[in-house]
mmCIF file of C-alpha atoms in Angstrom:
data_model
loop_
_atom_site.group_PDB
_atom_site.id
_atom_site.type_symbol
_atom_site.label_atom_id
_atom_site.label_comp_id
_atom_site.label_asym_id
_atom_site.label_seq_id
_atom_site.Cartn_x
_atom_site.Cartn_y
_atom_site.Cartn_z
ATOM 1 C CA MET M 867 -5.662 -17.822 -5.108
ATOM 2 C CA LEU M 868 -7.913 -17.516 -2.037
ATOM 3 C CA ASP M 869 -7.121 -14.182 -1.788
ATOM 4 C CA LEU M 870 -9.596 -14.017 -5.074
ATOM 5 C CA ALA M 871 -11.920 -15.648 -3.357
ATOM 6 C CA PRO M 872 -15.029 -12.442 -3.054
ATOM 7 C CA GLN M 873 -14.237 -11.737 -6.617
ATOM 8 C CA LEU M 874 -14.160 -15.690 -7.863
ATOM 9 C CA THR M 875 -17.438 -16.312 -5.735
ATOM 10 C CA ALA M 876 -18.993 -13.463 -7.928
ATOM 11 C CA TRP M 877 -17.345 -14.733 -11.434
ATOM 12 C CA LEU M 878 -18.752 -18.111 -10.561
ATOM 13 C CA ASP M 879 -22.377 -16.742 -9.684
ATOM 14 C CA GLU M 880 -22.611 -15.183 -13.272
ATOM 15 C CA GLY M 881 -21.852 -18.525 -14.620
ATOM 16 C CA ARG M 882 -18.439 -17.298 -16.388
ATOM 17 C CA GLU M 883 -15.978 -19.723 -17.032
ATOM 18 C CA VAL M 884 -12.650 -18.764 -15.160
ATOM 19 C CA ALA M 885 -8.478 -19.915 -15.628
ATOM 20 C CA VAL M 886 -6.541 -19.129 -12.106
ATOM 21 C CA ALA M 887 -2.500 -19.090 -12.584
ATOM 22 C CA THR M 888 -1.404 -19.784 -9.231
ATOM 23 C CA VAL M 889 2.583 -19.331 -8.057
ATOM 24 C CA VAL M 890 3.077 -22.339 -7.030
ATOM 25 C CA SER M 891 7.429 -21.497 -6.149
ATOM 26 C CA VAL M 892 9.523 -18.631 -5.740
ATOM 27 C CA GLY M 893 13.642 -18.634 -6.401
ATOM 28 C CA GLY M 894 15.424 -15.547 -6.598
ATOM 29 C CA SER M 895 14.216 -12.164 -6.043
ATOM 30 C CA ALA M 896 10.334 -11.692 -6.747
ATOM 31 C CA PRO M 897 7.621 -9.379 -6.059
ATOM 32 C CA ARG M 898 5.375 -11.862 -4.840
ATOM 33 C CA GLY M 899 5.024 -14.785 -3.000
ATOM 34 C CA PRO M 900 3.396 -18.612 -3.498
ATOM 35 C CA GLY M 901 -0.535 -17.978 -3.475
ATOM 36 C CA ALA M 902 -0.625 -15.308 -5.760
ATOM 37 C CA ALA M 903 -2.957 -15.287 -8.173
ATOM 38 C CA LEU M 904 -4.560 -13.874 -11.296
ATOM 39 C CA ALA M 905 -7.540 -15.185 -12.960
ATOM 40 C CA VAL M 906 -8.978 -14.813 -16.263
ATOM 41 C CA ASP M 907 -12.089 -15.310 -17.741
ATOM 42 C CA ARG M 908 -13.893 -16.412 -21.110
ATOM 43 C CA GLY M 909 -14.277 -12.504 -21.700
ATOM 44 C CA GLY M 910 -10.871 -11.899 -20.791
ATOM 45 C CA SER M 911 -12.174 -10.128 -18.070
ATOM 46 C CA VAL M 912 -8.394 -10.245 -15.241
ATOM 47 C CA ILE M 913 -8.730 -10.157 -11.414
ATOM 48 C CA GLY M 914 -5.199 -10.732 -9.398
ATOM 49 C CA SER M 915 -1.580 -10.385 -10.028
ATOM 50 C CA VAL M 916 1.585 -13.143 -10.155
ATOM 51 C CA SER M 917 4.195 -10.312 -10.315
ATOM 52 C CA GLY M 918 5.063 -6.574 -10.605
ATOM 53 C CA GLY M 919 4.109 -6.621 -14.187
ATOM 54 C CA CYS M 920 6.850 -8.550 -15.824
ATOM 55 C CA VAL M 921 5.196 -11.892 -16.465
ATOM 56 C CA GLU M 922 1.508 -11.146 -16.423
ATOM 57 C CA GLY M 923 0.973 -10.456 -19.887
ATOM 58 C CA ALA M 924 2.386 -14.219 -20.440
ATOM 59 C CA VAL M 925 0.455 -15.404 -17.490
ATOM 60 C CA TYR M 926 -2.834 -13.921 -19.657
ATOM 61 C CA ALA M 927 -2.401 -15.856 -22.276
ATOM 62 C CA LEU M 928 -1.655 -18.892 -20.900
ATOM 63 C CA CYS M 929 -4.583 -18.532 -19.121
ATOM 64 C CA GLU M 930 -6.644 -17.920 -22.450
ATOM 65 C CA GLN M 931 -5.141 -21.394 -23.588
ATOM 66 C CA VAL M 932 -6.230 -23.459 -20.476
ATOM 67 C CA LEU M 933 -9.454 -21.796 -21.095
ATOM 68 C CA ALA M 934 -9.752 -23.038 -24.320
ATOM 69 C CA ASP M 935 -8.301 -26.832 -24.126
ATOM 70 C CA GLY M 936 -9.168 -27.563 -20.288
ATOM 71 C CA GLU M 937 -6.144 -29.130 -19.299
ATOM 72 C CA SER M 938 -3.784 -27.603 -16.077
ATOM 73 C CA VAL M 939 -0.533 -26.383 -17.075
ATOM 74 C CA LEU M 940 2.305 -25.188 -15.220
ATOM 75 C CA GLU M 941 4.544 -22.951 -16.324
ATOM 76 C CA GLN M 942 8.409 -21.411 -15.417
ATOM 77 C CA PHE M 943 9.482 -17.739 -15.463
ATOM 78 C CA GLY M 944 12.478 -16.311 -15.541
ATOM 79 C CA TYR M 945 15.012 -13.728 -16.513
ATOM 80 C CA SER M 946 17.288 -13.730 -19.837
ATOM 81 C CA ASP M 947 19.709 -11.437 -20.075
ATOM 82 C CA GLU M 948 20.652 -13.222 -22.943
ATOM 83 C CA ASP M 949 17.045 -12.257 -24.543
ATOM 84 C CA ALA M 950 15.937 -8.847 -23.811
ATOM 85 C CA PHE M 951 12.548 -9.631 -25.120
ATOM 86 C CA ALA M 952 12.311 -13.276 -23.182
ATOM 87 C CA THR M 953 9.226 -13.025 -20.947
ATOM 88 C CA GLY M 954 10.277 -13.015 -17.735
ATOM 89 C CA LEU M 955 11.255 -11.199 -13.863
ATOM 90 C CA THR M 956 13.660 -8.177 -14.064
ATOM 91 C CA CYS M 957 14.176 -8.284 -10.902
ATOM 92 C CA GLY M 958 16.289 -11.847 -11.631
ATOM 93 C CA GLY M 959 14.105 -14.381 -9.531
ATOM 94 C CA VAL M 960 12.136 -17.358 -11.078
ATOM 95 C CA LEU M 961 8.443 -18.118 -10.726
ATOM 96 C CA ASP M 962 6.482 -21.329 -10.983
ATOM 97 C CA VAL M 963 3.047 -20.739 -12.480
ATOM 98 C CA LEU M 964 0.468 -23.380 -12.711
ATOM 99 C CA VAL M 965 -2.928 -22.252 -14.251
ATOM 100 C CA THR M 966 -6.084 -24.084 -13.766
ATOM 101 C CA PRO M 967 -9.713 -24.564 -14.712
ATOM 102 C CA VAL M 968 -11.687 -23.456 -11.980
ATOM 103 C CA ALA M 969 -14.790 -25.871 -13.995
ATOM 104 C CA ALA M 970 -12.202 -28.423 -13.768
ATOM 105 C CA ALA M 971 -13.156 -29.237 -10.120
ATOM 106 C CA ALA M 972 -16.054 -26.353 -9.509
ATOM 107 C CA PRO M 973 -17.823 -27.856 -6.426
ATOM 108 C CA LEU M 974 -14.565 -27.677 -4.631
ATOM 109 C CA LEU M 975 -12.939 -24.534 -5.551
ATOM 110 C CA ARG M 976 -16.531 -22.870 -5.101
ATOM 111 C CA SER M 977 -17.042 -24.428 -1.619
ATOM 112 C CA ALA M 978 -12.905 -23.457 -0.946
ATOM 113 C CA PHE M 979 -14.241 -19.542 -2.584
ATOM 114 C CA ASP M 980 -17.357 -19.359 -0.270
ATOM 115 C CA ARG M 981 -15.755 -20.404 2.578
ATOM 116 C CA ALA M 982 -13.005 -17.999 2.172
ATOM 117 C CA ALA M 983 -15.154 -14.870 1.152
ATOM 118 C CA ALA M 984 -16.791 -15.445 4.437
ATOM 119 C CA GLY M 985 -13.840 -15.646 6.572
ATOM 120 C CA VAL M 986 -14.222 -19.276 7.426
ATOM 121 C CA PRO M 987 -10.656 -20.909 8.142
ATOM 122 C CA VAL M 988 -9.745 -22.491 5.054
ATOM 123 C CA ALA M 989 -7.052 -24.851 3.544
ATOM 124 C CA LEU M 990 -6.718 -25.831 -0.041
ATOM 125 C CA VAL M 991 -4.677 -28.537 -1.156
ATOM 126 C CA ARG M 992 -3.641 -28.882 -4.789
ATOM 127 C CA VAL M 993 -0.977 -30.651 -6.861
ATOM 128 C CA VAL M 994 1.677 -28.806 -8.726
ATOM 129 C CA ARG M 995 4.307 -31.170 -9.517
ATOM 130 C CA GLY M 996 4.214 -35.276 -10.056
ATOM 131 C CA PRO M 997 1.898 -37.483 -12.342
ATOM 132 C CA ALA M 998 0.631 -36.153 -14.745
ATOM 133 C CA ARG M 999 -3.172 -37.893 -13.372
ATOM 134 C CA LEU M 1000 -2.358 -36.238 -10.037
ATOM 135 C CA LEU M 1001 -1.541 -32.330 -11.602
ATOM 136 C CA GLY M 1002 -4.517 -29.643 -10.103
ATOM 137 C CA ARG M 1003 -6.355 -32.455 -8.103
ATOM 138 C CA ALA M 1004 -7.582 -30.350 -4.700
ATOM 139 C CA LEU M 1005 -8.138 -31.276 -0.994
ATOM 140 C CA LEU M 1006 -10.162 -28.938 0.792
ATOM 141 C CA VAL M 1007 -9.430 -28.490 4.494
ATOM 142 C CA THR M 1008 -11.112 -26.889 7.674
ATOM 143 C CA PRO M 1009 -10.588 -27.476 11.358
ATOM 144 C CA ASP M 1010 -13.736 -28.525 12.044
ATOM 145 C CA GLU M 1011 -14.953 -30.868 8.936
ATOM 146 C CA ASP M 1012 -13.417 -33.826 7.476
ATOM 147 C CA PRO M 1013 -11.229 -32.981 4.084
ATOM 148 C CA GLU M 1014 -13.784 -32.620 0.731
ATOM 149 C CA GLY M 1015 -12.034 -34.069 -2.536
ATOM 150 C CA THR M 1016 -8.966 -36.166 -2.975
ATOM 151 C CA LEU M 1017 -6.204 -35.822 -4.617
ATOM 152 C CA GLY M 1018 -6.402 -38.871 -6.298
ATOM 153 C CA GLY M 1019 -3.088 -40.988 -4.911
ATOM 154 C CA GLY M 1020 -4.935 -42.698 -2.407
ATOM 155 C CA ALA M 1021 -6.246 -42.497 1.454
ATOM 156 C CA ALA M 1022 -2.511 -42.292 2.680
ATOM 157 C CA LEU M 1023 -1.855 -38.860 0.291
ATOM 158 C CA ASP M 1024 -4.776 -37.445 1.546
ATOM 159 C CA ARG M 1025 -4.463 -37.720 5.004
ATOM 160 C CA THR M 1026 -1.113 -36.519 4.260
ATOM 161 C CA ALA M 1027 -2.009 -33.555 2.733
ATOM 162 C CA ALA M 1028 -4.597 -32.862 5.157
ATOM 163 C CA ALA M 1029 -1.935 -32.816 8.234
ATOM 164 C CA GLU M 1030 0.244 -30.215 6.281
ATOM 165 C CA ALA M 1031 -2.721 -27.897 5.562
ATOM 166 C CA LEU M 1032 -4.221 -28.132 9.228
ATOM 167 C CA ALA M 1033 -0.872 -27.013 10.336
ATOM 168 C CA ALA M 1034 -0.706 -24.423 7.581
ATOM 169 C CA LEU M 1035 -4.007 -23.220 8.897
ATOM 170 C CA ASP M 1036 -2.400 -22.991 12.712
ATOM 171 C CA ALA M 1037 0.685 -21.033 11.166
ATOM 172 C CA GLY M 1038 -1.115 -18.589 9.011
ATOM 173 C CA ARG M 1039 1.087 -19.773 6.107
ATOM 174 C CA THR M 1040 1.095 -20.741 2.469
ATOM 175 C CA GLY M 1041 3.730 -22.613 0.818
ATOM 176 C CA THR M 1042 4.793 -25.908 -0.998
ATOM 177 C CA VAL M 1043 5.426 -29.470 0.911
ATOM 178 C CA GLU M 1044 7.763 -32.199 -0.886
ATOM 179 C CA VAL M 1045 5.872 -35.408 -0.195
ATOM 180 C CA SER M 1046 5.785 -39.241 -1.781
ATOM 181 C CA GLU M 1047 2.758 -40.433 -3.586
ATOM 182 C CA ASP M 1048 2.113 -42.889 -1.282
ATOM 183 C CA GLY M 1049 1.598 -40.748 1.466
ATOM 184 C CA SER M 1050 5.490 -40.795 3.379
ATOM 185 C CA ARG M 1051 6.795 -37.237 4.057
ATOM 186 C CA CYS M 1052 9.605 -38.388 2.008
ATOM 187 C CA PRO M 1053 10.281 -35.921 -1.147
ATOM 188 C CA GLY M 1054 9.460 -38.491 -3.427
ATOM 189 C CA GLY M 1055 8.231 -36.763 -6.786
ATOM 190 C CA VAL M 1056 4.962 -35.104 -5.666
ATOM 191 C CA THR M 1057 4.985 -31.619 -4.408
ATOM 192 C CA LEU M 1058 1.813 -30.045 -3.280
ATOM 193 C CA LEU M 1059 0.716 -26.429 -2.798
ATOM 194 C CA VAL M 1060 -0.757 -25.686 0.603
ATOM 195 C CA GLU M 1061 -2.539 -22.578 0.834
ATOM 196 C CA SER M 1062 -4.174 -21.382 3.469
ATOM 197 C CA SER M 1063 -7.273 -18.667 4.498
ATOM 198 C CA LEU M 1064 -7.782 -16.989 8.266
ATOM 199 C CA PRO M 1065 -10.232 -13.986 8.865
ATOM 200 C CA PRO M 1066 -8.077 -11.071 8.644
ATOM 201 C CA PRO M 1067 -5.910 -10.057 11.785
ATOM 202 C CA ARG M 1068 -6.767 -7.845 14.390
ATOM 203 C CA MET M 1069 -5.897 -4.494 15.218
ATOM 204 C CA ILE M 1070 -7.095 -2.903 18.717
ATOM 205 C CA VAL M 1071 -6.110 0.577 18.885
ATOM 206 C CA PHE M 1072 -6.548 2.258 22.061
ATOM 207 C CA GLY M 1073 -7.668 6.212 22.930
ATOM 208 C CA ALA M 1074 -10.057 8.260 21.005
ATOM 209 C CA VAL M 1075 -7.741 11.028 20.062
ATOM 210 C CA ASP M 1076 -7.057 12.930 16.889
ATOM 211 C CA PHE M 1077 -4.457 10.113 15.390
ATOM 212 C CA THR M 1078 -6.461 7.248 15.832
ATOM 213 C CA ALA M 1079 -9.490 7.630 12.407
ATOM 214 C CA ALA M 1080 -5.807 7.761 10.410
ATOM 215 C CA LEU M 1081 -4.313 5.068 11.893
ATOM 216 C CA VAL M 1082 -7.538 3.043 11.551
ATOM 217 C CA ARG M 1083 -7.669 3.716 7.671
ATOM 218 C CA VAL M 1084 -4.371 2.233 7.755
ATOM 219 C CA GLY M 1085 -5.209 -0.487 9.193
ATOM 220 C CA LYS M 1086 -8.605 -1.272 6.957
ATOM 221 C CA PHE M 1087 -5.978 -0.789 3.860
ATOM 222 C CA LEU M 1088 -3.390 -2.931 5.357
ATOM 223 C CA GLY M 1089 -6.372 -5.554 5.628
ATOM 224 C CA TYR M 1090 -7.168 -5.896 9.397
ATOM 225 C CA HIS M 1091 -10.105 -5.988 11.136
ATOM 226 C CA VAL M 1092 -9.990 -3.271 13.629
ATOM 227 C CA THR M 1093 -10.963 -1.981 16.714
ATOM 228 C CA VAL M 1094 -11.312 1.145 18.698
ATOM 229 C CA CYS M 1095 -11.235 0.798 22.624
ATOM 230 C CA ASP M 1096 -11.666 4.375 24.432
ATOM 231 C CA ALA M 1097 -13.425 4.709 28.613
ATOM 232 C CA ARG M 1098 -14.736 7.940 27.784
ATOM 233 C CA PRO M 1099 -17.541 7.953 25.725
ATOM 234 C CA VAL M 1100 -17.922 11.500 23.979
ATOM 235 C CA PHE M 1101 -15.201 10.386 22.533
ATOM 236 C CA ALA M 1102 -15.625 6.958 21.472
ATOM 237 C CA THR M 1103 -18.392 7.446 18.837
ATOM 238 C CA ARG M 1104 -18.885 6.111 15.346
ATOM 239 C CA ALA M 1105 -19.381 8.884 13.854
ATOM 240 C CA ARG M 1106 -15.183 9.568 15.246
ATOM 241 C CA PHE M 1107 -14.730 6.239 13.503
ATOM 242 C CA PRO M 1108 -16.575 5.293 10.729
ATOM 243 C CA ASP M 1109 -13.854 2.970 9.022
ATOM 244 C CA ALA M 1110 -13.584 0.960 12.353
ATOM 245 C CA ASP M 1111 -14.860 -2.272 12.375
ATOM 246 C CA GLU M 1112 -15.792 -1.764 15.924
ATOM 247 C CA VAL M 1113 -15.778 1.162 18.402
ATOM 248 C CA VAL M 1114 -15.768 -0.307 21.777
ATOM 249 C CA VAL M 1115 -16.398 1.970 25.222
ATOM 250 C CA ASP M 1116 -14.892 -0.088 28.052
ATOM 251 C CA TRP M 1117 -11.708 0.744 30.394
ATOM 252 C CA PRO M 1118 -9.517 -0.391 27.432
ATOM 253 C CA HIS M 1119 -7.311 -2.971 30.368
ATOM 254 C CA ARG M 1120 -10.899 -4.518 30.969
ATOM 255 C CA TYR M 1121 -11.780 -5.299 27.413
ATOM 256 C CA LEU M 1122 -8.342 -6.805 26.428
ATOM 257 C CA ARG M 1123 -8.772 -9.323 29.226
ATOM 258 C CA THR M 1124 -12.201 -10.397 27.780
ATOM 259 C CA THR M 1125 -11.696 -9.782 24.078
ATOM 260 C CA ARG M 1126 -9.867 -12.449 21.328
ATOM 261 C CA THR M 1127 -6.158 -11.853 20.425
ATOM 262 C CA ASP M 1128 -3.742 -14.203 19.265
ATOM 263 C CA ALA M 1129 -0.545 -14.217 17.594
ATOM 264 C CA ARG M 1130 -1.558 -11.850 13.983
ATOM 265 C CA THR M 1131 -2.872 -9.115 16.747
ATOM 266 C CA VAL M 1132 -1.731 -5.591 16.789
ATOM 267 C CA LEU M 1133 -2.212 -3.625 19.273
ATOM 268 C CA CYS M 1134 -1.778 -0.105 19.559
ATOM 269 C CA VAL M 1135 -2.038 2.057 22.696
ATOM 270 C CA LEU M 1136 -2.618 6.216 21.374
ATOM 271 C CA THR M 1137 -3.859 7.341 24.724
ATOM 272 C CA HIS M 1138 -0.613 8.295 26.116
ATOM 273 C CA ASP M 1139 -1.894 8.851 29.878
ATOM 274 C CA ALA M 1140 0.112 6.481 32.619
ATOM 275 C CA ARG M 1141 -3.798 6.334 34.213
ATOM 276 C CA PHE M 1142 -4.764 3.782 30.890
ATOM 277 C CA ASP M 1143 -1.716 2.912 29.946
ATOM 278 C CA VAL M 1144 -0.013 1.173 32.444
ATOM 279 C CA PRO M 1145 -2.781 -1.214 33.252
ATOM 280 C CA LEU M 1146 -3.751 -1.490 29.552
ATOM 281 C CA LEU M 1147 0.413 -2.841 28.834
ATOM 282 C CA GLU M 1148 0.281 -4.551 31.896
ATOM 283 C CA VAL M 1149 -2.959 -6.956 29.907
ATOM 284 C CA ALA M 1150 -1.088 -5.872 26.611
ATOM 285 C CA LEU M 1151 2.369 -7.692 27.341
ATOM 286 C CA ARG M 1152 0.797 -10.778 28.732
ATOM 287 C CA THR M 1153 -1.175 -11.597 25.959
ATOM 288 C CA PRO M 1154 0.023 -13.621 22.480
ATOM 289 C CA ALA M 1155 -0.139 -10.705 19.975
ATOM 290 C CA ALA M 1156 2.208 -10.057 16.954
ATOM 291 C CA PHE M 1157 2.733 -6.598 17.891
ATOM 292 C CA VAL M 1158 2.578 -3.759 21.044
ATOM 293 C CA GLY M 1159 3.432 -0.575 20.467
ATOM 294 C CA ALA M 1160 2.736 2.619 22.728
ATOM 295 C CA MET M 1161 2.536 6.381 21.508
ATOM 296 C CA GLY M 1162 4.360 9.068 23.785
ATOM 297 C CA SER M 1163 7.743 11.034 24.162
ATOM 298 C CA ARG M 1164 11.151 9.536 24.971
ATOM 299 C CA ARG M 1165 10.384 10.814 28.574
ATOM 300 C CA THR M 1166 6.767 9.592 28.638
ATOM 301 C CA HIS M 1167 8.393 6.038 27.705
ATOM 302 C CA LEU M 1168 11.079 6.228 30.631
ATOM 303 C CA ASP M 1169 8.021 6.800 33.241
ATOM 304 C CA ARG M 1170 5.630 4.138 31.095
ATOM 305 C CA ASP M 1171 8.637 2.036 31.846
ATOM 306 C CA ARG M 1172 9.371 2.641 35.734
ATOM 307 C CA ARG M 1173 5.566 2.261 36.371
ATOM 308 C CA LEU M 1174 5.493 -1.255 34.077
ATOM 309 C CA ARG M 1175 8.419 -2.735 36.470
ATOM 310 C CA GLU M 1176 6.433 -1.396 39.414
ATOM 311 C CA VAL M 1177 3.415 -3.761 38.945
ATOM 312 C CA GLY M 1178 5.759 -6.801 38.111
ATOM 313 C CA LEU M 1179 6.451 -7.026 34.512
ATOM 314 C CA GLY M 1180 10.160 -8.355 33.507
ATOM 315 C CA ASP M 1181 12.907 -7.927 30.879
ATOM 316 C CA ASP M 1182 11.660 -10.190 28.306
ATOM 317 C CA GLU M 1183 7.847 -9.256 28.491
ATOM 318 C CA LEU M 1184 9.322 -5.267 28.484
ATOM 319 C CA ALA M 1185 11.318 -5.873 25.372
ATOM 320 C CA ARG M 1186 8.246 -6.848 23.598
ATOM 321 C CA LEU M 1187 6.903 -3.075 23.497
ATOM 322 C CA ARG M 1188 7.675 -0.761 20.799
ATOM 323 C CA SER M 1189 7.750 2.793 22.638
ATOM 324 C CA PRO M 1190 7.672 5.600 21.274
ATOM 325 C CA ILE M 1191 5.858 3.560 18.697
ATOM 326 C CA GLY M 1192 6.194 3.951 15.146
ATOM 327 C CA LEU M 1193 9.640 4.207 12.450
ATOM 328 C CA ASP M 1194 11.413 7.835 12.454
ATOM 329 C CA LEU M 1195 9.681 9.501 9.179
ATOM 330 C CA GLY M 1196 9.749 13.015 10.549
ATOM 331 C CA GLY M 1197 6.047 12.969 10.121
ATOM 332 C CA LEU M 1198 4.147 15.666 11.939
ATOM 333 C CA THR M 1199 0.502 14.970 10.593
ATOM 334 C CA PRO M 1200 -2.159 12.254 11.709
ATOM 335 C CA GLU M 1201 -2.160 10.327 8.199
ATOM 336 C CA GLU M 1202 1.669 11.130 8.730
ATOM 337 C CA THR M 1203 2.104 9.563 12.358
ATOM 338 C CA ALA M 1204 -0.213 6.745 11.124
ATOM 339 C CA LEU M 1205 1.894 5.639 8.511
ATOM 340 C CA SER M 1206 4.792 5.409 10.556
ATOM 341 C CA ILE M 1207 3.412 3.614 13.041
ATOM 342 C CA ALA M 1208 2.164 1.040 9.745
ATOM 343 C CA ALA M 1209 5.494 0.766 8.525
ATOM 344 C CA GLU M 1210 6.439 -0.270 12.010
ATOM 345 C CA ILE M 1211 4.028 -3.068 11.748
ATOM 346 C CA VAL M 1212 5.018 -4.176 8.246
ATOM 347 C CA ALA M 1213 8.458 -4.118 9.223
ATOM 348 C CA THR M 1214 8.155 -6.622 12.555
ATOM 349 C CA ARG M 1215 5.596 -8.867 10.393
ATOM 350 C CA ARG M 1216 7.603 -8.897 7.434
ATOM 351 C CA GLY M 1217 11.807 -9.094 9.152
ATOM 352 C CA GLY M 1218 12.003 -5.790 7.794
ATOM 353 C CA THR M 1219 15.087 -3.230 8.694
ATOM 354 C CA GLY M 1220 13.340 0.085 8.405
ATOM 355 C CA VAL M 1221 16.144 1.466 6.184
ATOM 356 C CA PRO M 1222 16.049 3.172 3.335
ATOM 357 C CA LEU M 1223 16.843 0.689 0.084
ATOM 358 C CA THR M 1224 19.099 3.494 -1.435
ATOM 359 C CA GLY M 1225 22.685 1.767 -0.591
ATOM 360 C CA ALA M 1226 21.045 -1.059 1.265
ATOM 361 C CA VAL M 1227 22.613 -4.508 0.722
ATOM 362 C CA THR M 1228 19.628 -5.805 2.184
ATOM 363 C CA PRO M 1229 17.313 -8.194 0.366
ATOM 364 C CA ILE M 1230 14.143 -6.177 -1.754
ATOM 365 C CA HIS M 1231 12.280 -9.353 -1.760
ATOM 366 C CA ARG M 1232 12.432 -11.566 1.541
ATOM 367 C CA VAL M 1233 10.941 -15.346 2.554
ATOM 368 C CA PRO M 1234 8.773 -14.572 4.453
ATOM 369 C CA VAL M 1235 8.573 -14.295 8.412
ATOM 370 C CA SER M 1236 5.038 -15.750 8.494
ATOM 371 C CA ARG M 1237 1.925 -14.986 7.603
ATOM 372 C CA THR M 1238 0.807 -14.578 11.109
ATOM 373 C CA ALA M 1239 1.234 -10.547 12.083
#
């Protein structure tokens, strides 16, 4: 639901009444994971999605019902071979969807939406299974402030929920937690959905080359905050990279030493010049970045590997390097090259193989490795 924060904030500013359907849990193969949401206002406008289209109509109708009666509803959607016209997921999965009227807890949810829309780290905990009096109750948790709201089960339950929310924020994940109503972590009849929202992860592209502009556009499309860095002011200009969030003129290795990186950061080295690459990768491979890739031919890679070993990098550090960067798509243009780089980033982030789905036996929809990359 927090992924819809900018649109939901705008709707609430206009005084609209809204029902929000959120995927609580997923079984089997399904196109969207926990936290995916669809919202409907009284006028019938809709934003978001909870599936690839299989159950959207039924969820839309459920939202209209919730807007009419003001009560939260938990509904399960699955696929039935016996009834070809039954609502369900044709991919064979099962979705549990919680539909909540926003007006029932507007101040708390509005606070969550405002923070998420502004890029402030925030976690929202809601009761999605349990006693009827708790269903839909919410707790808002941020790293530096006291929690807002209550789940209605007492102080111990709120403390446990807050601790789980902080852990989810630290890992950048969304999912469910089974607890007891007394706050103990033993499964005991209460299921909490913990949704986390973090600022966009960073993509730093080193090298103001012709491939960079295309990669910047793809990075923005994937939701990254994109920085371009190059030591040459004549090339590193806003005019050449209008889609970048930042354009930095500095020696790449010096900039990387001083800027923030974390376990969601993606570093793409497109300079393919040893003068820049070696000191930069020496720093990059010692950061917590989720992905470090470098452009160049296989010959360039072998020379680069030798030089990096000479400056002291070991096997474990060099094993992190994706070089030559990208998946083998046979691309030639900057846009096709950017697509191959982005494909490798997504595969690394989601635990994919990069092989064609045709004829493959690997799952199409996986349990995410994490939401941190």
